Coordinates of C-alpha atoms in Angstrom, one line a residue:
Chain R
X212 CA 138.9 64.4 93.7
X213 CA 136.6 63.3 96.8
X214 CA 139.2 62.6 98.9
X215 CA 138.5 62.7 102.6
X216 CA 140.4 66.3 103.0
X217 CA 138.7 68.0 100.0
X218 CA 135.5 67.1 101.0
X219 CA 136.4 68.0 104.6
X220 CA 137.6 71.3 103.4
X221 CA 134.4 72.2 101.1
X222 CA 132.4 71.2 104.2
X223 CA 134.2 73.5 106.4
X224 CA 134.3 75.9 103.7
X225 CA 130.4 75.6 103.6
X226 CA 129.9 76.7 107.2
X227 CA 132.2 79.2 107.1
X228 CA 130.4 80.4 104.7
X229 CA 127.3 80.6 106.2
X230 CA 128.7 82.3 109.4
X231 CA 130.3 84.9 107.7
X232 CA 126.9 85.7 105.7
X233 CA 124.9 85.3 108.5
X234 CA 126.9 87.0 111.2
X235 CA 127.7 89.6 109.1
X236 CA 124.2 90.1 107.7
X237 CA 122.6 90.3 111.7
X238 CA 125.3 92.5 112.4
X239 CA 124.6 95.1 109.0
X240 CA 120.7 95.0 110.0
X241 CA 121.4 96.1 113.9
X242 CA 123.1 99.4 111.9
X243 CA 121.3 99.2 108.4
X244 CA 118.0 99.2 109.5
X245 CA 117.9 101.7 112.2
X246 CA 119.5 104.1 109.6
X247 CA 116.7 103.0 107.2
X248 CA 114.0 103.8 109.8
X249 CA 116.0 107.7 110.4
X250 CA 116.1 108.3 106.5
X251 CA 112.5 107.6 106.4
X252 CA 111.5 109.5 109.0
X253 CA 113.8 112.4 108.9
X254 CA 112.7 112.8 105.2
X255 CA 110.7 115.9 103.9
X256 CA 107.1 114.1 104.0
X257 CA 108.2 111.8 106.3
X258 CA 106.9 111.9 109.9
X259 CA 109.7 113.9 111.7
X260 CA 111.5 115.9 109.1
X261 CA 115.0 117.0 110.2
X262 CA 116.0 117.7 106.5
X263 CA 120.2 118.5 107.4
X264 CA 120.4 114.6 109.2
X265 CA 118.4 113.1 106.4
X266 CA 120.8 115.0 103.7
X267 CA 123.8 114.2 105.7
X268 CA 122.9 110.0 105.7
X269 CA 121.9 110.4 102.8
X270 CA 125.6 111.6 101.4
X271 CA 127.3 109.0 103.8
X272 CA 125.2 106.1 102.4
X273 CA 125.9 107.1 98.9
X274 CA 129.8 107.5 99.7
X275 CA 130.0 103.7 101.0
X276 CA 128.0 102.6 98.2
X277 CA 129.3 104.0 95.5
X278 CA 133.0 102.4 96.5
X279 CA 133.6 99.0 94.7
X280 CA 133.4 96.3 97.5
X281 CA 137.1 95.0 96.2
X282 CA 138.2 98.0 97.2
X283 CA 136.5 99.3 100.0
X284 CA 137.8 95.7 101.3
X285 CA 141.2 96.7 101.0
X286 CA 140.7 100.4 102.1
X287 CA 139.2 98.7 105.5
X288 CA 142.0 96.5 106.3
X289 CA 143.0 99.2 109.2
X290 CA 139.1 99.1 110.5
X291 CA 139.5 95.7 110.1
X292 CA 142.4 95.0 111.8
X293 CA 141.7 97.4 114.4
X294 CA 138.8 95.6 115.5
X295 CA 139.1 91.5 115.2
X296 CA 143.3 92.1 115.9
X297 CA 143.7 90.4 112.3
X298 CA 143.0 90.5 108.2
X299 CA 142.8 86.5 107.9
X300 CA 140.0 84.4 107.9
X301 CA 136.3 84.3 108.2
X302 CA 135.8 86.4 111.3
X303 CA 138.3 89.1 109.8
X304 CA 135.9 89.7 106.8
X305 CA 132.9 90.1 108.6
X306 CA 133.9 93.7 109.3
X307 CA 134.1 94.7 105.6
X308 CA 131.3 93.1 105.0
X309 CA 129.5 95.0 107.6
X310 CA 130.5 98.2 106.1
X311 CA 129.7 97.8 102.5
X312 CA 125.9 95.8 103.3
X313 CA 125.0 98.2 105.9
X314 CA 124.4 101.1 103.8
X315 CA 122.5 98.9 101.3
X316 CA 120.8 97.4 103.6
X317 CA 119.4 100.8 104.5
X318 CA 118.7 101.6 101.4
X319 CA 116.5 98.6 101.0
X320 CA 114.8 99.3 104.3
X321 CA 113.9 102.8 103.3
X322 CA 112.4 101.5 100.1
X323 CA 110.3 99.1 101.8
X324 CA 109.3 101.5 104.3
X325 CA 108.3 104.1 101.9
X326 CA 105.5 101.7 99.9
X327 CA 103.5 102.1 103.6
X328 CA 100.7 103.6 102.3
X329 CA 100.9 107.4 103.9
X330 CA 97.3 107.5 104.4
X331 CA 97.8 104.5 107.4
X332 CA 100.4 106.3 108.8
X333 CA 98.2 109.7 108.9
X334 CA 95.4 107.9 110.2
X335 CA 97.7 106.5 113.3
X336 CA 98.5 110.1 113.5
X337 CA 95.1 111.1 114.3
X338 CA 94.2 109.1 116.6
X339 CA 97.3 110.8 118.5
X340 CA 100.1 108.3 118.2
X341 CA 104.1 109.4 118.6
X342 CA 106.4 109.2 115.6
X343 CA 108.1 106.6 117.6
X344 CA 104.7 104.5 117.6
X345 CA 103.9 105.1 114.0
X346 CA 107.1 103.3 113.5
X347 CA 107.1 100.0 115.4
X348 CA 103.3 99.8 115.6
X349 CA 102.5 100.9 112.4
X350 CA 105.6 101.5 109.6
X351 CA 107.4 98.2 110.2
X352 CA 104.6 95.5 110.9
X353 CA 103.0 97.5 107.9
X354 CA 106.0 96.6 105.4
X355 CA 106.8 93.1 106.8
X356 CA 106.9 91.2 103.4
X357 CA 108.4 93.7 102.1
X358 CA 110.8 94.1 104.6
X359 CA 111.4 90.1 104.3
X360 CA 111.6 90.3 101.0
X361 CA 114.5 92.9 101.2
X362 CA 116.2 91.0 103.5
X363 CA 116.7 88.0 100.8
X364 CA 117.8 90.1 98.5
X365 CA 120.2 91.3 101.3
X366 CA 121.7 88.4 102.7
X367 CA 122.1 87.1 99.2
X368 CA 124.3 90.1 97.9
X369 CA 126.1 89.4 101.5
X370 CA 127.0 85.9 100.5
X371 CA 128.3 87.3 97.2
X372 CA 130.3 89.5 98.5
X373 CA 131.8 86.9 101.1
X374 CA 133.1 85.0 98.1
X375 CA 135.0 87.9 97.0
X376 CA 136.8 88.1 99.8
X377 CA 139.3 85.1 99.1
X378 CA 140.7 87.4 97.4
X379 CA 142.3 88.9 100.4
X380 CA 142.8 86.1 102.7
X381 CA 138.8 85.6 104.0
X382 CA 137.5 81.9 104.3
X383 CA 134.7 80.3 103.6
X384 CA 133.9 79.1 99.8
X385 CA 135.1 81.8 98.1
X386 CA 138.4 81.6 99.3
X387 CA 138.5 77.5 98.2
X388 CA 137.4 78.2 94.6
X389 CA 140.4 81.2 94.5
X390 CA 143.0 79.0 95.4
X391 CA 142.4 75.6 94.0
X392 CA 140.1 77.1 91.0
X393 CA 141.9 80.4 90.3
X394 CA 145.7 79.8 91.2
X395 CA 145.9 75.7 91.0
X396 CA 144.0 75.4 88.0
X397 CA 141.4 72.6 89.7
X398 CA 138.1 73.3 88.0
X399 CA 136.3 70.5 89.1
X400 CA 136.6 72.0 92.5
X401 CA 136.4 75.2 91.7
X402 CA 132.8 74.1 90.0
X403 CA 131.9 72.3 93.3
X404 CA 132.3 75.5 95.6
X405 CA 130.3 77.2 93.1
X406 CA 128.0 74.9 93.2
X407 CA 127.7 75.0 96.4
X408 CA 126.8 78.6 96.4
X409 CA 124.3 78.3 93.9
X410 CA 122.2 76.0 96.2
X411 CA 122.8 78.9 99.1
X412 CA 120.8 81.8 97.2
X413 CA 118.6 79.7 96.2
X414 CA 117.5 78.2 99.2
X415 CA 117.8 81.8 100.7
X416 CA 115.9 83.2 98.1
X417 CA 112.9 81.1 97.8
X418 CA 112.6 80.6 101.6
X419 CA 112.7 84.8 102.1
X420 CA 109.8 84.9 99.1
X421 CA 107.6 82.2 101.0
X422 CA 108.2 83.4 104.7
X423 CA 107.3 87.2 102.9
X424 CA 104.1 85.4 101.0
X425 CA 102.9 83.8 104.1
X426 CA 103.5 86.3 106.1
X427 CA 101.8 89.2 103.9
X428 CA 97.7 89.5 104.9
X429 CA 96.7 91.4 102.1
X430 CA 96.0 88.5 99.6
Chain X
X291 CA 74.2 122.8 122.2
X292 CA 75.1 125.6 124.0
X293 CA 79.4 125.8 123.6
X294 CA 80.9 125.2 120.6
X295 CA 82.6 122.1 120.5
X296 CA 84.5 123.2 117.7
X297 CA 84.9 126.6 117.4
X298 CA 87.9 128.1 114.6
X299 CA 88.7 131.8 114.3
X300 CA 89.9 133.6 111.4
X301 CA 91.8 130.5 109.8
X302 CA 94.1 130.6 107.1
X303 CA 96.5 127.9 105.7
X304 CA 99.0 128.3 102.8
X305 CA 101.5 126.2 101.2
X306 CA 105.0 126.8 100.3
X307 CA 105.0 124.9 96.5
X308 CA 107.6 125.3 94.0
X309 CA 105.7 127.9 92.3
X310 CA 105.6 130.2 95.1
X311 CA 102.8 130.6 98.3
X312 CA 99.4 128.7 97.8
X313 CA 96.4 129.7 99.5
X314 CA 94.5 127.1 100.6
X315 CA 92.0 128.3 103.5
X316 CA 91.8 132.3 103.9
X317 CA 89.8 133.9 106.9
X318 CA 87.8 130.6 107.8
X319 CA 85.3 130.9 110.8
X320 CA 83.1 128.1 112.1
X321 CA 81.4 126.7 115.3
X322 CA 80.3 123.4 115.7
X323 CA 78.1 122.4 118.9
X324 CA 77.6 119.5 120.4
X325 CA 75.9 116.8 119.2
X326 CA 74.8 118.1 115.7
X327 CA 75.9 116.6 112.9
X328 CA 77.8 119.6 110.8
X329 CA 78.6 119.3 107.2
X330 CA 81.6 121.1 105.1
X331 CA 81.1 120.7 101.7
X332 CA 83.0 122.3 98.5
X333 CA 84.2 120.8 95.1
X334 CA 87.2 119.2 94.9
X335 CA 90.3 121.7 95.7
X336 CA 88.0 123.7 97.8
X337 CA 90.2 123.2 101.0
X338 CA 87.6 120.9 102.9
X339 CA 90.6 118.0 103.3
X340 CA 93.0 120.7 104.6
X341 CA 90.2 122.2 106.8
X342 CA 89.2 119.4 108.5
X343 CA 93.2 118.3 109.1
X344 CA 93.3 121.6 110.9
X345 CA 90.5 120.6 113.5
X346 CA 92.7 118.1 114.9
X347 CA 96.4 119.6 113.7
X348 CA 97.6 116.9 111.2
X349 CA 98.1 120.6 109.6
X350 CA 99.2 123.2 111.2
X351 CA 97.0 126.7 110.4
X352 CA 99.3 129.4 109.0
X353 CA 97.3 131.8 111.2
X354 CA 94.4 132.1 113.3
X355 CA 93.0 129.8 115.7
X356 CA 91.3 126.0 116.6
X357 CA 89.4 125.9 119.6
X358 CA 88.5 121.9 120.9
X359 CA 86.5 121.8 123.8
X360 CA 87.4 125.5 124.7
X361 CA 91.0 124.7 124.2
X362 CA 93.4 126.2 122.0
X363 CA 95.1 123.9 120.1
X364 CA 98.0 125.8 119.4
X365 CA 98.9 126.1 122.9
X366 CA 99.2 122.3 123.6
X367 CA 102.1 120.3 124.1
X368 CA 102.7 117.8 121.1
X369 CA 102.1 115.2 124.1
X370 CA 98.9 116.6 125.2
X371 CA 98.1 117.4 121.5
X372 CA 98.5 113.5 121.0
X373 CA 96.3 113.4 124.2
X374 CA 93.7 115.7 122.4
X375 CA 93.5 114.0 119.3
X376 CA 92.5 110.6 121.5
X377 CA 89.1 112.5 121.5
X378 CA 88.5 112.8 118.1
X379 CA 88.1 109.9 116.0
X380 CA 88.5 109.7 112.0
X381 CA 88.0 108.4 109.1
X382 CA 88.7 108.3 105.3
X383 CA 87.8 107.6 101.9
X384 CA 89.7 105.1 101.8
X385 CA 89.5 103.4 104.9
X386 CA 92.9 103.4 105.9
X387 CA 93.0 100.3 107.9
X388 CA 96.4 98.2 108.7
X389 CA 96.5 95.9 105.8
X390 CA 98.1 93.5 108.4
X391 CA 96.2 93.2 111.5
X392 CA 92.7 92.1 111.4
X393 CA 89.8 93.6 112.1
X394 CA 89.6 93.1 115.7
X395 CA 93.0 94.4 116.2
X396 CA 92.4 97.2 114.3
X397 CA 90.0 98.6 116.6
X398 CA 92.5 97.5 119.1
X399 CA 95.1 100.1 117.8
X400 CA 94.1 103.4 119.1
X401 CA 94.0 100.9 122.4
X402 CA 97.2 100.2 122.0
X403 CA 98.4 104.2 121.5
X404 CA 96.1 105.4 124.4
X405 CA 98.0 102.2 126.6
X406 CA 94.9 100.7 127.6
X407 CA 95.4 97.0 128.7
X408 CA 94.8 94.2 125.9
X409 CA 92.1 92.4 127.6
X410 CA 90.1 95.7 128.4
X411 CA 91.3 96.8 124.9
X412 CA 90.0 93.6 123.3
X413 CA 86.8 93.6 124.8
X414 CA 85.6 97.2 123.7
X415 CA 86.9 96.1 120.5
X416 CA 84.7 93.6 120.1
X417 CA 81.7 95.6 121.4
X418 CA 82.2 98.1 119.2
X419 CA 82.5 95.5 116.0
X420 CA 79.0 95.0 117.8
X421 CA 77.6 98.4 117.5
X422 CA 78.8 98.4 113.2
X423 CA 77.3 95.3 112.5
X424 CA 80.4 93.0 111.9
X425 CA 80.8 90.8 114.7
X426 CA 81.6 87.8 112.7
X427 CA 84.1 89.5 110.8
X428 CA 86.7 90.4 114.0
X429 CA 88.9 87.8 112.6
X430 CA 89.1 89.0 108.8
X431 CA 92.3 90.8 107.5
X432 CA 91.0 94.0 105.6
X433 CA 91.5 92.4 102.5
X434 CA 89.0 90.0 102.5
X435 CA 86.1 93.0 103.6
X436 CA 84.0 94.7 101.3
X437 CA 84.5 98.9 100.9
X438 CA 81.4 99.2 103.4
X439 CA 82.8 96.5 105.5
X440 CA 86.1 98.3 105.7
X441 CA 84.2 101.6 106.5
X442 CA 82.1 100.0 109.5
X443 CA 85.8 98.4 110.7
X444 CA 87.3 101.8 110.5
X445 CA 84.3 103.7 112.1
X446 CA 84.6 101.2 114.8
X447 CA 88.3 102.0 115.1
X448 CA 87.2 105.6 115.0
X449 CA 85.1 105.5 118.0
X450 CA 87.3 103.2 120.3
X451 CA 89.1 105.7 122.4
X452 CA 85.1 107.3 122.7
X453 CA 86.1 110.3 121.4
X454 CA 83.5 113.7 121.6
X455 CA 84.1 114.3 117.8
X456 CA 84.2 111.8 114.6
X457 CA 85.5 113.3 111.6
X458 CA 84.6 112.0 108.0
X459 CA 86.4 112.9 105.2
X460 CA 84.8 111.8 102.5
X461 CA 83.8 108.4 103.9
X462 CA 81.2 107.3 101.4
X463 CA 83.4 108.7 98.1
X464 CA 84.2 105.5 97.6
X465 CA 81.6 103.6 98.1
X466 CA 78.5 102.8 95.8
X467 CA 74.7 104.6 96.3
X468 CA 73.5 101.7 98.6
X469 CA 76.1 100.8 100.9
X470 CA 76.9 105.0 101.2
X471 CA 72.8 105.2 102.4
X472 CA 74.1 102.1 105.3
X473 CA 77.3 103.6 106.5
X474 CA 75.8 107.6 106.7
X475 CA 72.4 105.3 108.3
X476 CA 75.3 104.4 110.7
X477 CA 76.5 107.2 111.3
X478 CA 73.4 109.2 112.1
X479 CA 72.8 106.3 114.6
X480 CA 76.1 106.9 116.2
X481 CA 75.8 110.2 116.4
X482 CA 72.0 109.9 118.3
X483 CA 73.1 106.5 120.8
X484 CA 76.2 107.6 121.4
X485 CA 76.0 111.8 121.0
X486 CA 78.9 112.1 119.2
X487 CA 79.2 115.2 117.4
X488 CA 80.0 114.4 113.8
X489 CA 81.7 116.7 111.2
X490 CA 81.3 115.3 107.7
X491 CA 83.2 116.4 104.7
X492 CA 81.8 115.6 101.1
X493 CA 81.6 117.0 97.8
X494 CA 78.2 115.0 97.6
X495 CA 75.3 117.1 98.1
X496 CA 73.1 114.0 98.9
X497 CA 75.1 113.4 102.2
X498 CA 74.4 116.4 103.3
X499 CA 70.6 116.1 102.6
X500 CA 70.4 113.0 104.2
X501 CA 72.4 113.0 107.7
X502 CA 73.3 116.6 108.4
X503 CA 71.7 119.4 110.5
X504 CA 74.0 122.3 109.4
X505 CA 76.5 122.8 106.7
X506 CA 78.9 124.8 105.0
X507 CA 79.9 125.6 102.3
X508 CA 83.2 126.1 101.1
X509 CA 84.0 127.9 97.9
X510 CA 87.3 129.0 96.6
X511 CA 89.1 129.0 100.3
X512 CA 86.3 130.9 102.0
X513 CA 83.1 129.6 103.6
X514 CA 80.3 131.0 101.4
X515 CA 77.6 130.1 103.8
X516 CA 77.1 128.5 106.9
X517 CA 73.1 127.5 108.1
X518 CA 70.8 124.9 108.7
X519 CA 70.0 122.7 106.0
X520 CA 66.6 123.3 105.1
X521 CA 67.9 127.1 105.6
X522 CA 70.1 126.8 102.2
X523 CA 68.1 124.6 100.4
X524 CA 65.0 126.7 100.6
X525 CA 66.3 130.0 100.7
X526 CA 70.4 129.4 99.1
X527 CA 72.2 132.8 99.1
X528 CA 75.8 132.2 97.8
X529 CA 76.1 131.2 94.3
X530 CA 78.0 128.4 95.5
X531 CA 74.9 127.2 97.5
X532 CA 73.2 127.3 94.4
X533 CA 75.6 125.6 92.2
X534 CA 75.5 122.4 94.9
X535 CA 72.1 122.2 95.8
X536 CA 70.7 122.9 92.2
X537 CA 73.0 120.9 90.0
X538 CA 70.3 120.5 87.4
X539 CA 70.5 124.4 86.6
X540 CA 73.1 124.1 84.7
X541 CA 70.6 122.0 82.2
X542 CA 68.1 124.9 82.2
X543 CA 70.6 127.3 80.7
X544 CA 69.2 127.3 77.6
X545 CA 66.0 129.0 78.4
X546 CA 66.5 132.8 77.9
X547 CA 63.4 134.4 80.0
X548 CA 62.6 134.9 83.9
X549 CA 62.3 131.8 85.8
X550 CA 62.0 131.8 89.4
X551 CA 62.4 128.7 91.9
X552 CA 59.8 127.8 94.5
X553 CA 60.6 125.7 97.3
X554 CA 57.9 123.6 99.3
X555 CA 58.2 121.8 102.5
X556 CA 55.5 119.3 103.9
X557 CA 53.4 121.7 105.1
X558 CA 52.9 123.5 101.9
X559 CA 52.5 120.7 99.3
X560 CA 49.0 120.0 100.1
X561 CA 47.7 123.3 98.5
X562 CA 47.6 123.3 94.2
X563 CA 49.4 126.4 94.5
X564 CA 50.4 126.3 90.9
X565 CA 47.1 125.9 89.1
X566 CA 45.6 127.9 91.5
X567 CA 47.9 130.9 90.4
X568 CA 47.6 130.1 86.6
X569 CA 44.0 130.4 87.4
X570 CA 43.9 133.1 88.4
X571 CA 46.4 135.2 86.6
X572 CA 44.8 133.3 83.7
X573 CA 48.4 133.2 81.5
X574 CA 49.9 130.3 81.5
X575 CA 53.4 129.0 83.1
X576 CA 56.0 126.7 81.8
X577 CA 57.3 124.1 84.3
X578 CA 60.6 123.2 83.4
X579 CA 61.9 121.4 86.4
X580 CA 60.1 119.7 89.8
X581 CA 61.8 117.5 92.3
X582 CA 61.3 116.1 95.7
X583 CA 64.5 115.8 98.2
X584 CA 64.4 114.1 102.0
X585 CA 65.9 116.5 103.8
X586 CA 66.7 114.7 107.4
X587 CA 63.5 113.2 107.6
X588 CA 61.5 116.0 106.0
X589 CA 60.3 116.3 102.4
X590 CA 61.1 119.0 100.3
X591 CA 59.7 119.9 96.9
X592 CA 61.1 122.2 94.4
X593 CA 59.9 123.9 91.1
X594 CA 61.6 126.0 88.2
X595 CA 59.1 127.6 86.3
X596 CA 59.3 130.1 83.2
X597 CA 58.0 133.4 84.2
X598 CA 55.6 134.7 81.2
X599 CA 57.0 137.1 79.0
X600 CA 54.8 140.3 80.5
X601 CA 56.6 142.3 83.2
X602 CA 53.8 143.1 85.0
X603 CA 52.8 139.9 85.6
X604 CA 56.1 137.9 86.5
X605 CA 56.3 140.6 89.4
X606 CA 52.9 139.7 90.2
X607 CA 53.2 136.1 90.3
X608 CA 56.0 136.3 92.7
X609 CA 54.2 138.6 94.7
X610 CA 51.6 135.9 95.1
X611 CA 53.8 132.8 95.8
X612 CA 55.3 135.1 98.2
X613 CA 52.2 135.8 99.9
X614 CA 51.8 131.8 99.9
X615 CA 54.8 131.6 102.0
X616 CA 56.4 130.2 99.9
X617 CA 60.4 130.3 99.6
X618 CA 60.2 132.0 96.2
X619 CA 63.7 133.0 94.5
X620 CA 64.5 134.4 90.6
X621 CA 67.0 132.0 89.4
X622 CA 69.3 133.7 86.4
X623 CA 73.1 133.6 86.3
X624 CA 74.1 129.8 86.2
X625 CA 70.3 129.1 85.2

């Protein structure tokens, strides 16, 4: 079973992995937290209500969210195609993936933005600082570890989903453990690549809770 | 002392709430001058909070009008509103500091809003840590202050961009008896080295006693009374004056006959003005309550006596403590 080419494959599995979750994952926060920031903001206490936008996100966020990620890969395929010029392989999925963490993403952000306590933000208010201030100087530094936090849960549920995507031609480990687990009937590797993942979220997860711990002045 | 500083006309505020329109503020009218310390006070859900968001516009007033430094807010751009608000400082009850910068660069924030430099920034920062007592502390995180610590950090904050006013909003309501008596010390200190006109807001009677030269009082969405300190406290007019600066009459209530209050200052504490009138009148009176209050700086003594039974003679008594000059006031109603 270790043969030279399955464990070449699993490594190059392995990093495809990874550059599908974290490509796709930088790529979800340049749209999902932006959009996080506007739904906080644009909310009815927030500090530049513009209720119509912050109703309108809110429905689009909801739409994407609410579509199984199996399926909202297929629907893509189009988007997809349009974009990378192909359905195949790692770089292929990162566009689905993009489209179904983005929204979640956003929804994490506004969570995290949300615990800032509002009496911080009104005191940044009167000492005559711009909603566009309050947010980088006061909103985001304020939720940091909670932010970080967030983003562990995040990129975890983005690694997930990138396993899915064998399924429909994407690389990476997912893809290994469809065909040799799923259609071959090879366990043992199969158990490897899952393996394999397991150690991922973990080392994502516990790394995200210590940067947010060390990060976090309040204790 | 001359110009209102603070000067608000005819101000309402209402909010829109599920169950219809709520009146929070109706028909309020103050001036504040320069350089006094000027005290709102009212229980809780008397509209203080909302009145003083309305000096600097973190509410908008349904109607009427905020004057700040003979400028009408209203009529300000939001820029130059930002602008406005550089020169008035606040602060909270409770605190309201950036959990995430320390102390040093929390003072350093308005800085940073204003766009003043970070070594200039830095700098008055740590003068001003100076001025509140807590230079050794410019490299704590807020978490590992005390309440009062926390206070002096965010009156330190409060006063970086040198604003003309520094509003309080129930600053010492979370603090215990002590460390309340150091931060209002502080404050009054402020307010003398640096002449910073200071509007506190409190529900606690003693703050006003001990650091404020005029007050108001809010009752029910409407200023009941407005005056000097000493004014209210020797001669109260509103029932809401009452109710604050005589809490204790609520204990007297059981007492069915005339009682009237007599007020003393320093002046008039030295005569035996009570034995001498039970001499005199030869019919005893019934003290039921006496208490001394420090009254920025000055003492003030008050007594609640039971008038005798006789007509005649209560009227006369009065008469005669009046003719002491004495502030003399029949208490009934809530006593």
């Amino acid at each position: 079973m270790f043969d030279p080419v399955i464990v070449k494959m699993l490594a190059e599995g392995f990093l495809e992995t990874l550059y599908m979750t974290f490509v796709s994952s930088a790529v979800a926060y340049l749209l999902g937290l932006p959009l996080g920031i506007v739904l906080v903001v644009t909310d009815k206490g927030g500090i530049r209500p513009i209720p119509w936008l912050n109703w309108f996100l809110g429905v689009v966020i909801n739409l994407l969210r609410s579509v199984p990620f199996l399926i909202l890969l297929i629907t893509v395929i189009p988007i997809t195609r349009f974009i990378t010029g192909t359905t195949l392989g790692s770089t292929a999925t990162i566009v689905p993936l993009v489209i179904a963490a983005a929204p979640f993403i956003a929804r994490l952000v506004e969570s995290s933005l949300k615990e800032v306590d509002k009496g911080v933000i009104e005191a940044a208010q009167s000492m005559g600082a711009s909603p566009l201030q309050i947010v980088f100087k006061v909103m985001l530094p304020e939720a940091r570890p909670s932010l970080i936090v967030g983003s562990a849960i995040a990129v975890t549920t983005i690694l997930s989903y990138s396993a899915m995507t064998g399924f429909v031609g994407g690389g990476g480990l997912g893809d290994i453990a469809i065909r040799y687990g799923y259609y071959r009937y090879q366990t043992g590797i199969m158990l490897i690549t899952v393996v394999l993942l397991v150690i991922i979220v973990q080392v994502l997860q516990e790394l995200g809770m210590k940067l947010a711990k060390i990060s976090d002045k309040r204790n | 002392m001359s110009e209102p500083i603070i000067k608000i006309q005819d101000l309402s505020k209402s909010f829109d709430t599920p169950d219809g329109e709520i009146k929070v503020l109706d028909g309020i009218n103050l001036e504040i001058y320069r350089g006094e310390i000027f005290g709102i006070i009212g229980v809780s859900g008397a509209g203080k909070s909302t009145l003083v968001r309305c000096i600097n516009f973190l509410e908008r007033p349904t109607s009427g009008k905020v004057f700040f430094d003979g400028k009408d807010l209203a009529s300000l751009s939001q820029k130059e509103l930002y602008r406005t608000r550089q020169s008035m400082g606040m602060i909270f009850q409770q605190f309201n500091l950036l959990m995430q910068r320390t102390a040093l660069d929390n003072v350093c924030f308005p800085l940073e809003i204003a766009g003043t430099d970070k070594k200039t920034a830095r700098k008055k920062a740590k003068e001003l840590l100076e001025l509140v007592g807590l230079p050794d502390k410019a490299n704590s995180y807020p978490s590992q202050l005390s309440g009062g610590q926390r206070q002096r950090v965010a009156i330190a904050r409060a006063l970086a961009t040198d604003p003309k006013v520094l509003l309080c909003d129930e600053a010492t309501s979370a603090l215990d008896p002590s460390t309340t008596r150091e931060v209002l010390a502080l404050l009054k200190d402020i307010n003398k080295r640096l002449n910073v006109t200071i509007v506190v807001i409190t529900h606690e009677m003693k703050v006003v006693e001990e650091i404020c030269n005029r007050v108001a009082i809010i009752d029910s969405h409407l200023i009941a009374e407005i005056g000097t300190v000493e004014e209210i406290f020797a001669r109260p007019k509103s029932q809401a004056a009452r109710r604050l600066f005589y809490p204790e009459g609520k204990q007297l209530a059981l007492h069915g006959d005339r009682c009237c209050r007599i007020v003393f200052d320093g002046n008039s504490a030295s005569e035996p003005v009570i034995a001498d009138m039970v001499l005199r009148f030869r019919t005893t009176v019934n003290i039921l309550f006496a208490d001394t209050k420090n009254i920025d700086g000055k003492a003030f003594g008050q007594i609640v006596i039971q008038l005798p039974q006789e007509e005649g003679v209560a009227d006369r008594m009065i008469e005669y403590l009046k003719a002491k000059g004495l502030a003399v006031e029949e208490v009934e109603g809530f006593v």
